[in-house]
Amino acid sequence: MRTVDAGAWREEWAAARAAGAHYFDFLTAVDRGDRLEVVAHAVDLGTMDRVLLGTSVPTRGGRLDSISPLFAGAAWHEREAAEMFGITFAGHPDPRPLLLRASEGAPPLLKSTVLAARVAVAWPGAAEPEVRDDGRRTGNPSRRRQRPPGAPDDWLEEGP
Amino acid sequence: MSADLPAPSQARGVIGLVASACTSCMICVRECPTWCITLDSHTEQVDEPGARRPRSVNVLDAFAIDYGLCMYCGICVEVCPFEALFWSPEYEYSEVRIADLLHDKTRLGQWFETVPDFEPLEAGSEVKVKKVPR
């Protein structure tokens, strides 16, 4: 993958298309923490040469020029990336949400977005076999309470 | 299992429970990525002849797997240190009501009855130490 400047994203794709990469394959994004990596792939069907370009935008309020005016097929991919990662694609011909009912709420594929199901449901692993019915622990009382694996430390605070 | 469509013996169809082997250690419940396992237990003091103090034993009250949430990753089967969970190739347990996909301790014990013996692995592969208790 060749990494390009976010500001040169559309020009790079215009050049790739002019060079023969007419077939748009995909566009997607990856949450790398403080940056979102945006990747797109196109193919020259005559030579089967592939073009894989990547760029990065800030995780919050990221903006990128839309390449849908170059590749009509990119429109859906950009709409999906927009609602899932919160990226704004400037110059998109039809920026309506693609899969989600409304654009409100946190973009679901950002790693900082907490799954609603993980908040609404108590973690079954919080139960301790060594806590007796009277509330006294028979095990080592200094042991730290268990937390769900992979859950960030600052959410799923203990209930009553 | 449907006679005309037998699944391979190592297929991940459903998970069977050996309740007598379970120590309520909670490892499967805590490792499950979809939070589909629930376990309830209590501790009993068992007096043993010759012992100075009674021994604490975890007694399994309830164990359930919600197959409406399970993604068949098999992590629970892998992490169980007491060989209480096993894959069975049985797969025909679809339900009209999604709540009926919650299989309790009794049902999971019945599934264990369908767990086949492990087939010998291909020559040269690592010998599987897990043995199906009979």
XYZ file of C-alpha atoms in Angstrom:
294
model
C 0.000 0.000 0.000
C 1.193 3.468 -0.850
C 0.429 6.095 1.766
C -0.512 9.491 0.437
C -1.317 12.843 1.953
C -4.977 13.308 2.875
C -4.924 16.582 0.961
C -3.772 14.794 -2.216
C -6.286 11.919 -1.908
C -8.531 12.890 -4.818
C -5.685 13.981 -7.073
C -3.889 10.683 -6.481
C -7.034 8.744 -7.393
C -7.681 10.929 -10.422
C -4.157 10.122 -11.598
C -4.621 6.395 -10.923
C -7.878 6.383 -12.850
C -6.359 8.314 -15.728
C -3.580 5.704 -15.790
C -6.134 2.920 -16.330
C -7.372 1.824 -12.881
C -11.042 2.159 -13.819
C -12.399 -0.674 -11.683
C -13.100 0.504 -8.126
C -12.929 -2.363 -5.631
C -13.362 -1.052 -2.105
C -12.861 1.793 0.339
C -12.767 1.272 4.064
C -11.250 2.658 7.255
C -9.400 1.335 10.300
C -9.398 2.949 13.739
C -5.725 3.281 14.755
C -6.476 5.233 17.906
C -5.681 8.887 17.328
C -5.890 8.501 13.526
C -8.243 6.796 11.119
C -6.517 5.002 8.294
C -8.548 5.142 5.080
C -7.715 2.578 2.412
C -9.058 2.198 -1.108
C -8.324 -0.261 -3.884
C -8.863 -0.105 -7.635
C -7.809 -2.330 -10.511
C -6.785 -1.802 -14.124
C -8.815 -4.606 -15.703
C -6.717 -4.521 -18.859
C -3.399 -5.217 -17.175
C -4.777 -6.414 -13.796
C -2.491 -3.870 -12.155
C -3.733 -2.997 -8.694
C -3.682 0.367 -6.972
C -3.912 0.358 -3.187
C -3.724 3.779 -1.600
C -3.973 4.697 2.038
C -4.189 7.935 3.909
C -5.094 9.011 7.403
C -7.433 11.564 8.963
C -8.010 12.548 12.604
C -10.292 10.161 14.484
C -12.522 13.044 15.517
C -13.860 15.275 12.775
C -11.857 13.688 9.970
C -12.460 15.129 6.489
C -11.465 13.716 3.145
C -12.283 14.615 -0.435
C -14.848 12.207 -1.880
C -13.653 10.073 -4.780
C -17.236 9.235 -5.780
C -17.096 11.822 -8.605
C -14.255 9.682 -10.032
C -15.647 6.228 -9.215
C -19.458 5.982 -8.954
C -19.032 2.689 -7.081
C -17.211 4.427 -4.256
C -20.382 6.252 -3.198
C -21.763 3.422 -1.058
C -18.356 2.691 0.476
C -17.904 6.311 1.446
C -21.403 6.516 2.891
C -20.663 3.435 4.976
C -17.288 4.772 6.154
C -18.926 8.108 6.940
C -21.566 6.693 9.265
C -19.416 3.940 10.769
C -16.305 6.041 11.444
C -17.603 9.598 11.429
C -15.568 10.739 8.430
C -16.925 13.580 6.323
C -16.437 13.046 2.599
C -16.363 16.476 1.023
C -18.074 16.679 -2.352
C -19.991 13.412 -1.981
C -22.923 13.422 -4.414
C -25.337 11.691 -1.990
C -24.189 11.751 1.630
C -27.287 10.138 3.182
C -26.698 7.401 5.793
C -26.405 4.022 4.088
C -27.158 1.385 6.737
C -28.000 3.187 9.939
C -31.384 4.731 10.515
C -30.020 8.053 11.685
C -26.623 9.665 11.717
C -26.985 10.641 15.348
C -25.071 8.784 18.026
C -21.442 7.711 18.137
C -20.036 6.077 14.989
C -20.321 2.360 15.810
C -16.991 1.178 14.408
C -14.838 3.606 16.373
C -13.030 1.750 19.116
C -14.098 4.428 21.581
C -17.771 3.655 20.929
C -19.214 1.442 23.632
C -21.583 -1.270 22.423
C -25.075 -0.552 23.716
C -25.572 -4.244 24.457
C -22.520 -4.180 26.730
C -24.017 -1.415 28.809
C -27.596 -2.681 28.930
C -26.629 -6.175 30.074
C -24.706 -7.027 33.226
C -21.515 -8.997 32.652
C -22.231 -12.586 33.746
C -18.577 -12.991 34.731
C -18.917 -10.525 37.597
C -20.443 -13.220 39.798
C -17.970 -14.636 42.293
C -18.369 -18.260 43.357
C -16.665 -17.558 46.670
C -19.168 -14.912 47.763
C -21.579 -16.549 50.162
C -25.276 -15.794 50.441
C -24.600 -13.579 53.464
C -22.239 -11.503 51.336
C -19.060 -12.672 53.040
C -16.252 -13.850 50.849
C -14.733 -17.204 51.536
C -11.877 -16.632 49.138
C -9.030 -14.144 49.263
C -10.738 -10.815 50.109
C -7.915 -8.748 48.621
C -8.452 -10.135 45.155
C -9.357 -7.519 42.591
C -12.833 -7.717 41.120
C -12.889 -9.280 37.698
C -13.558 -7.169 34.637
C -14.666 -8.260 31.172
C -11.623 -8.994 28.991
C -10.958 -6.260 26.448
C -13.233 -3.708 28.106
C -11.609 -0.308 28.680
C -10.985 0.543 32.325
C -13.191 3.621 32.327
C -16.510 2.003 31.537
C -18.672 -0.727 32.956
C -18.254 0.653 36.410
C -19.458 -1.664 39.119
C -23.129 -1.513 39.934
C -24.586 -1.451 43.447
C -29.030 -35.837 14.277
C -30.600 -36.198 10.894
C -29.679 -39.600 9.472
C -29.352 -38.354 5.926
C -27.121 -35.405 6.838
C -24.641 -36.510 9.482
C -22.266 -33.762 10.534
C -18.550 -34.537 10.869
C -17.815 -35.807 14.378
C -15.655 -32.784 15.154
C -18.253 -30.280 13.938
C -19.145 -27.439 16.294
C -22.830 -28.166 16.595
C -23.666 -27.653 20.236
C -21.778 -27.613 23.548
C -22.304 -30.371 26.107
C -21.710 -29.953 29.835
C -20.371 -32.424 32.385
C -21.870 -30.765 35.459
C -20.036 -33.093 37.843
C -16.671 -31.927 36.459
C -17.525 -28.210 36.694
C -16.003 -26.431 39.696
C -17.827 -23.108 39.067
C -14.460 -21.457 38.435
C -16.144 -18.919 36.095
C -13.322 -19.025 33.522
C -15.653 -19.947 30.629
C -18.149 -17.253 31.651
C -15.433 -14.598 31.794
C -13.702 -15.595 28.578
C -16.891 -15.770 26.495
C -16.730 -12.874 23.997
C -20.502 -12.759 23.556
C -21.390 -13.086 27.259
C -23.677 -16.010 26.455
C -22.796 -18.216 29.440
C -24.374 -17.701 32.856
C -23.375 -19.647 35.929
C -24.744 -19.629 39.448
C -23.135 -21.428 42.334
C -22.822 -21.408 46.083
C -20.187 -22.560 48.519
C -20.758 -25.362 50.976
C -18.586 -26.362 53.888
C -17.750 -30.035 53.744
C -16.497 -31.763 56.882
C -13.975 -34.388 56.082
C -12.883 -36.986 58.581
C -9.404 -36.222 59.833
C -9.410 -32.639 58.513
C -8.955 -29.860 61.042
C -11.217 -27.408 59.244
C -14.189 -27.914 56.896
C -13.353 -27.623 53.227
C -15.163 -25.092 50.999
C -16.688 -26.665 47.912
C -18.390 -24.763 45.095
C -21.734 -26.283 44.194
C -23.072 -25.589 40.716
C -26.664 -24.375 40.945
C -27.283 -23.244 37.384
C -25.374 -23.237 34.119
C -26.850 -21.994 30.871
C -25.675 -21.184 27.369
C -27.752 -18.786 25.276
C -27.433 -20.093 21.730
C -29.124 -16.927 20.543
C -25.882 -15.140 21.489
C -23.249 -17.876 21.104
C -20.985 -17.427 18.084
C -19.568 -20.946 18.247
C -15.998 -19.777 18.785
C -15.336 -22.621 21.229
C -13.219 -20.526 23.578
C -15.167 -21.881 26.577
C -14.426 -25.450 25.505
C -10.741 -24.598 25.061
C -10.235 -22.735 28.335
C -12.131 -25.095 30.651
C -9.404 -26.470 32.955
C -11.633 -29.248 34.280
C -12.823 -30.779 31.002
C -16.454 -30.008 31.659
C -17.327 -28.611 28.215
C -17.279 -30.547 24.963
C -18.381 -29.982 21.395
C -21.106 -32.197 20.020
C -21.888 -32.327 16.272
C -25.653 -32.162 16.942
C -27.079 -29.136 15.216
C -30.853 -29.491 15.018
C -32.175 -27.285 17.790
C -33.690 -24.308 16.038
C -36.602 -22.702 17.857
C -39.620 -20.578 17.042
C -39.118 -18.455 20.152
C -35.630 -17.017 20.592
C -35.892 -17.406 24.382
C -35.964 -21.170 23.903
C -32.382 -21.039 22.622
C -31.311 -20.671 26.259
C -30.178 -24.190 27.158
C -29.990 -24.915 30.865
C -27.803 -27.312 32.826
C -30.117 -30.261 32.183
C -30.301 -29.685 28.458
C -26.529 -29.139 28.192
C -26.053 -32.390 30.096
C -28.238 -34.149 27.565
C -26.113 -32.711 24.778
C -23.041 -34.184 26.423
C -24.553 -37.641 25.895
C -24.185 -37.018 22.155
C -20.474 -36.102 22.270
C -18.560 -38.640 20.189
C -15.109 -39.940 21.063
C -12.325 -37.942 19.501
C -11.171 -39.447 16.269
C -7.500 -40.282 15.967
C -5.748 -37.331 14.396
C -3.668 -37.538 11.261
C -0.237 -39.081 11.539
C 2.322 -36.602 12.803
C -0.143 -34.213 14.399
C -0.124 -33.471 18.084
C -1.918 -36.005 20.239
C -5.008 -34.535 21.827
C -4.923 -35.163 25.556
C -8.572 -34.325 26.190
C -10.554 -37.496 26.685
C -14.338 -37.697 26.692
C -15.360 -38.919 30.159
C -17.756 -41.868 30.080
